[in-house]
Structures are given as C-alpha cells and as structure tokens.
Amino acid sequence: MGRGLARHLSKKNEVIIGSREPAKAREVAKDIAGATGEDYATACGLAEAALFAIPYSNIGVAAGLAKELSGKLAISLINPLRLQDGIFHYAPTKGSAAEELAGLLTESRVATAFNHVSHLFLKEERVVPMDILIAADSREIYREAAKLVEGVENMRPLYVGPLSQAGVVEAITPLVLNLAKLNGTGSLTTRFVTRKG
Ligand SMILES: NC(=O)c1ccc[n+]([C@@H]2O[C@H](COP(=O)([O-])OP(=O)(O)OC[C@H]3O[C@@H](n4cnc5c(N)ncnc54)[C@H](OP(=O)(O)O)[C@@H]3O)[C@@H](O)[C@H]2O)c1
C-alpha cells in the first residue's frame, strides 16, 4: 500500500519511503521518480507529513517516532481487521486505529485517509474517481490531509468530522472487502453520488 501511494503522491510531493530496512526502502524508491529511502526515524525526521501504512498489529512502532513527528501531520491508513469464517470484521482493540495512533503521537496532527483504497486501484496510472474520507480534529488538519489527496488525480477528499469518527471510516474497509468477495464485483471503494438541490 505504501509503495502504491508513494508512486501517486510523488507526482506532486517529494516522497521518502520509510522502512525498518533502509536498503529495502532505497530499492523501492528506485522505481519512483524523485523518491528516496530511509529508516523510519530518519524518514519521519526529514518529512513534513508521515503516512502510516503498517499493519495494525504493529501500530506501537509509532511511539518511537513521536519526537520526529512532533508538530507534523500523521495520516493513518491503518485498518484493524480480523478474518473469521471467510468474513472480514472490524476489530480494533479500543476506539479506532487512528485514535490509537493519536494517543501515541500526542504532539502530532493526526488524520485518516486512504483507508479503503485497495492497493490494486493504485496499480493504475490514473485511479478511477473515488472519495477519500478524512477524519481529523480540526478543519485545518483536514485541509492539510486534503491537499495531499487532491494531488492525486481523481481522488476527492471529504471531511467526515473529528477523529472520534475514524472508526466509522475504518469500518467501511471490511464492508467493501466483504461486498467484493460475496458479490464477485472486483475491488470496491467509496464514491458518493450527489443529488443537486
Ligand atoms: N493493502 C491494501 O490494499 C490496503 C488498503 C488500505 C489500507 N490498508 C492498510 O494499510 C496498512 C498496510 O497495509 P499493507 O497491505 O501495505 O501491509 P503490509 O504489506 O503487510 O505491511 C506494510 C509494511 O509495514 C511494515 N511493517 C511490517 N511489520 C512491521 C513492524 N513490526 N514494525 C514496523 N513496520 C512494519 C513493513 O515495511 P518494512 O518491512 O519495509 O519495514 C511492510 O512492508 C494496513 O494497516 C492496512 O489495513 C491496506
């Protein structure tokens, strides 16, 4: 997921790939114009904003990056999921992953984004039109995250309200995964329709 987003975001931003293994990050970065690779702490120290594309089970790694990310935007893509009897369930330990991340990065500005964009959509050069739901505790944080989203053609940011709504956003992921699986639709993501007036 991180690799796919890095490719799209690199069109309008300078991207640093973070990894536990900097050599691996540099290898991934070779395929992305202008990108570089670093260990997590260096990447977070250099960056203006960090996207957390790591498994929920490893969310605790954020605690060690709190200093590097102090005063910066931190975006959570993290979905707490459990697969049981062939069905995906929303399974946070408490609250939501984004709120948990905010609890670890107390000096950062935390938002959700990209939670239900399957990495498969990102393989396309131009993604299909989709809505990216952003929960954040202020309009200012939302605008910062929305600016990144708007840098990807066909992605429309929508504000869902404060981080207390992050669970609603994250829970859409098991919904779209189950819908795709049970109905054989291929990958699904969010796109809201509008009735004018
Ligand atoms: N896959 C999707 O389509 C998709 C879509 C939307 C949201 N998401 C969410 O995005 C997150 C990443 O999903 P993914 O499918 O990309 O997962 P993934 O490939 O399993 O893991 C992503 C990266 O997390 C890092 N990582 C793994 N274990 C770690 C640990 N113990 N500590 C620190 N970093 C660790 C690894 O990077 P290094 O080995 O380089 O350190 C790994 O390449 C998940 O929370 C998922 O819910 C996924």
XYZ file of C-alpha atoms and ligand atoms in Angstrom:
245
model
C 0.000 0.000 0.000
C 2.830 2.359 0.895
C 4.591 1.668 -2.390
C 1.446 2.354 -4.460
C 0.622 5.586 -2.639
C 4.232 6.757 -2.828
C 4.093 6.380 -6.611
C 0.938 8.521 -6.911
C 1.927 11.093 -4.295
C 5.374 11.534 -5.857
C 3.772 13.403 -8.768
C 3.166 16.437 -6.523
C 5.351 15.767 -3.461
C 8.859 14.789 -2.533
C 8.489 11.247 -1.197
C 10.682 9.470 1.340
C 9.963 5.767 1.759
C 10.408 4.626 5.351
C 11.306 1.074 6.275
C 12.794 -0.957 9.094
C 15.423 -1.806 6.455
C 16.718 1.333 4.720
C 18.299 -0.740 1.943
C 14.843 -2.133 1.118
C 13.372 1.375 1.155
C 16.065 2.601 -1.232
C 15.375 -0.333 -3.554
C 11.640 0.518 -3.646
C 12.458 4.206 -4.134
C 14.490 3.441 -7.269
C 11.254 2.816 -9.178
C 9.631 6.087 -8.056
C 10.766 9.334 -9.666
C 12.451 11.623 -7.142
C 11.860 9.298 -4.174
C 14.455 8.333 -1.588
C 14.526 5.615 1.093
C 15.414 5.843 4.785
C 14.867 4.090 8.093
C 11.623 5.133 9.824
C 13.191 7.642 12.219
C 15.232 9.419 9.555
C 12.276 9.494 7.150
C 9.973 10.951 9.821
C 12.612 13.468 10.893
C 13.029 14.761 7.336
C 9.356 14.717 6.335
C 6.638 17.351 6.734
C 3.983 14.639 6.942
C 4.007 10.883 7.518
C 1.620 8.250 6.185
C 1.342 5.173 8.374
C 0.898 2.197 6.038
C 1.829 -0.523 8.516
C -0.209 -3.411 9.939
C -2.469 -2.619 12.902
C -0.654 -5.233 14.972
C 2.491 -3.084 14.701
C 0.926 0.315 15.426
C 3.058 0.569 18.582
C 6.093 1.392 16.408
C 4.666 4.943 16.186
C 5.533 5.581 19.840
C 9.227 5.574 18.936
C 8.652 8.211 16.236
C 6.750 10.728 18.360
C 9.709 13.097 18.663
C 10.439 13.099 14.913
C 6.768 13.722 14.143
C 6.126 16.391 16.751
C 4.133 19.259 15.205
C 3.661 17.361 11.934
C 0.775 15.748 10.081
C 0.424 11.982 10.590
C -2.044 10.129 8.377
C -3.413 6.748 9.366
C -4.326 4.270 6.639
C -4.472 1.552 9.248
C -7.491 -0.751 9.348
C -7.936 -3.109 12.301
C -9.334 -6.204 10.590
C -9.973 -9.803 11.605
C -10.848 -12.524 9.099
C -13.181 -15.091 10.611
C -15.116 -17.782 8.748
C -14.335 -16.071 5.459
C -15.783 -12.722 6.567
C -13.784 -9.568 7.406
C -14.663 -7.998 10.756
C -13.751 -4.581 12.115
C -11.648 -5.405 15.162
C -9.915 -2.522 16.937
C -8.585 -3.212 20.416
C -10.075 0.097 21.554
C -11.710 3.031 19.737
C -10.119 3.089 16.310
C -6.621 2.732 14.867
C -6.433 6.472 14.131
C -7.344 7.382 17.717
C -4.802 4.854 18.953
C -2.196 6.470 16.702
C -3.138 9.913 18.041
C -2.624 8.531 21.559
C 0.934 7.544 20.597
C 1.699 10.751 18.670
C 0.333 13.270 21.139
C 2.252 16.196 19.626
C 1.229 15.434 16.016
C -1.814 16.351 13.923
C -3.477 13.020 13.122
C -5.975 12.293 10.337
C -7.346 9.280 8.491
C -7.089 8.937 4.701
C -6.908 6.250 2.002
C -8.315 3.592 4.387
C -10.478 1.876 1.783
C -8.428 2.284 -1.357
C -7.242 -1.209 -2.174
C -3.617 -1.212 -3.323
C -4.969 -2.772 -6.535
C -6.550 0.583 -7.510
C -3.155 2.205 -7.098
C -1.573 -0.037 -9.728
C -3.361 2.028 -12.400
C -1.516 5.074 -13.769
C -4.688 7.113 -13.177
C -7.032 5.882 -10.448
C -10.789 5.652 -11.002
C -12.735 8.574 -9.441
C -13.097 7.961 -5.714
C -13.813 9.730 -2.438
C -11.191 9.736 0.304
C -12.729 10.096 3.749
C -10.742 12.210 6.184
C -11.420 12.338 9.909
C -9.439 14.959 11.822
C -9.958 17.030 14.925
C -9.956 20.350 13.070
C -10.691 21.769 9.638
C -7.051 22.889 9.485
C -5.763 19.331 9.876
C -8.368 18.167 7.361
C -7.158 20.782 4.841
C -3.551 19.609 5.212
C -4.509 15.999 4.546
C -6.927 17.028 1.777
C -4.125 18.858 -0.029
C -2.184 15.599 -0.310
C -5.293 13.756 -1.514
C -6.054 16.432 -4.119
C -2.567 15.933 -5.522
C -3.729 12.567 -6.861
C -5.900 12.946 -9.950
C -9.455 11.601 -9.440
C -9.255 11.465 -5.654
C -11.766 13.752 -3.908
C -11.239 14.456 -0.188
C -14.333 14.602 2.032
C -14.352 15.720 5.653
C -16.136 13.260 7.962
C -15.640 15.213 11.204
C -13.402 14.697 14.246
C -11.151 11.743 14.927
C -13.946 10.227 17.041
C -15.480 9.338 13.619
C -12.380 7.415 12.494
C -13.961 4.096 13.495
C -16.796 4.728 11.037
C -14.241 5.333 8.270
C -12.115 2.295 9.121
C -15.167 0.018 9.358
C -16.003 0.718 5.702
C -12.968 -1.356 4.737
C -14.335 -4.730 5.910
C -17.662 -3.714 4.318
C -16.156 -3.143 0.854
C -13.952 -6.247 1.168
C -16.943 -8.428 2.069
C -19.122 -6.862 -0.651
C -16.469 -7.563 -3.274
C -15.948 -11.110 -2.071
C -19.603 -12.086 -1.636
C -20.815 -10.466 -4.844
C -17.844 -11.078 -7.127
C -17.631 -7.412 -8.089
C -13.864 -6.972 -8.120
C -12.273 -4.381 -5.811
C -14.669 -1.722 -4.483
C -14.034 1.629 -2.884
C -16.085 4.692 -1.892
C -17.687 7.138 -4.304
C -20.709 9.120 -3.104
C -23.309 10.387 -5.556
C -24.932 13.796 -5.266
C -28.471 14.987 -5.907
C -28.278 18.707 -6.641
C -30.849 20.895 -4.874
N -3.343 -3.460 1.245
C -4.327 -2.621 0.979
O -4.931 -2.684 -0.084
C -4.697 -1.557 1.986
C -5.623 -0.584 1.628
C -5.938 0.444 2.537
C -5.373 0.445 3.794
N -4.501 -0.547 4.122
C -3.897 -0.518 5.462
O -2.563 -0.104 5.282
C -1.718 -0.809 6.199
C -0.630 -1.517 5.417
O -1.216 -2.497 4.600
P -0.301 -3.369 3.615
O -1.207 -4.307 2.943
O 0.570 -2.484 2.812
O 0.556 -4.169 4.717
P 1.907 -4.983 4.634
O 2.392 -5.062 3.205
O 1.698 -6.239 5.387
O 2.889 -4.083 5.501
C 3.286 -2.823 5.082
C 4.647 -2.523 5.668
O 4.575 -2.403 7.093
C 5.894 -2.594 7.569
N 5.875 -3.414 8.786
C 5.523 -4.696 8.904
N 5.695 -5.132 10.171
C 6.185 -4.073 10.847
C 6.591 -3.878 12.207
N 6.588 -4.867 13.087
N 7.013 -2.669 12.562
C 7.085 -1.665 11.686
N 6.744 -1.791 10.367
C 6.290 -2.984 9.980
C 6.696 -3.323 6.504
O 7.675 -2.428 5.976
P 9.239 -2.756 6.116
O 9.402 -4.242 6.043
O 9.791 -2.076 4.924
O 9.673 -2.166 7.401
C 5.669 -3.606 5.443
O 6.171 -3.548 4.143
C -2.612 -1.754 6.995
O -2.897 -1.198 8.245
C -3.876 -1.869 6.157
O -5.024 -2.055 6.937
C -4.145 -1.525 3.250
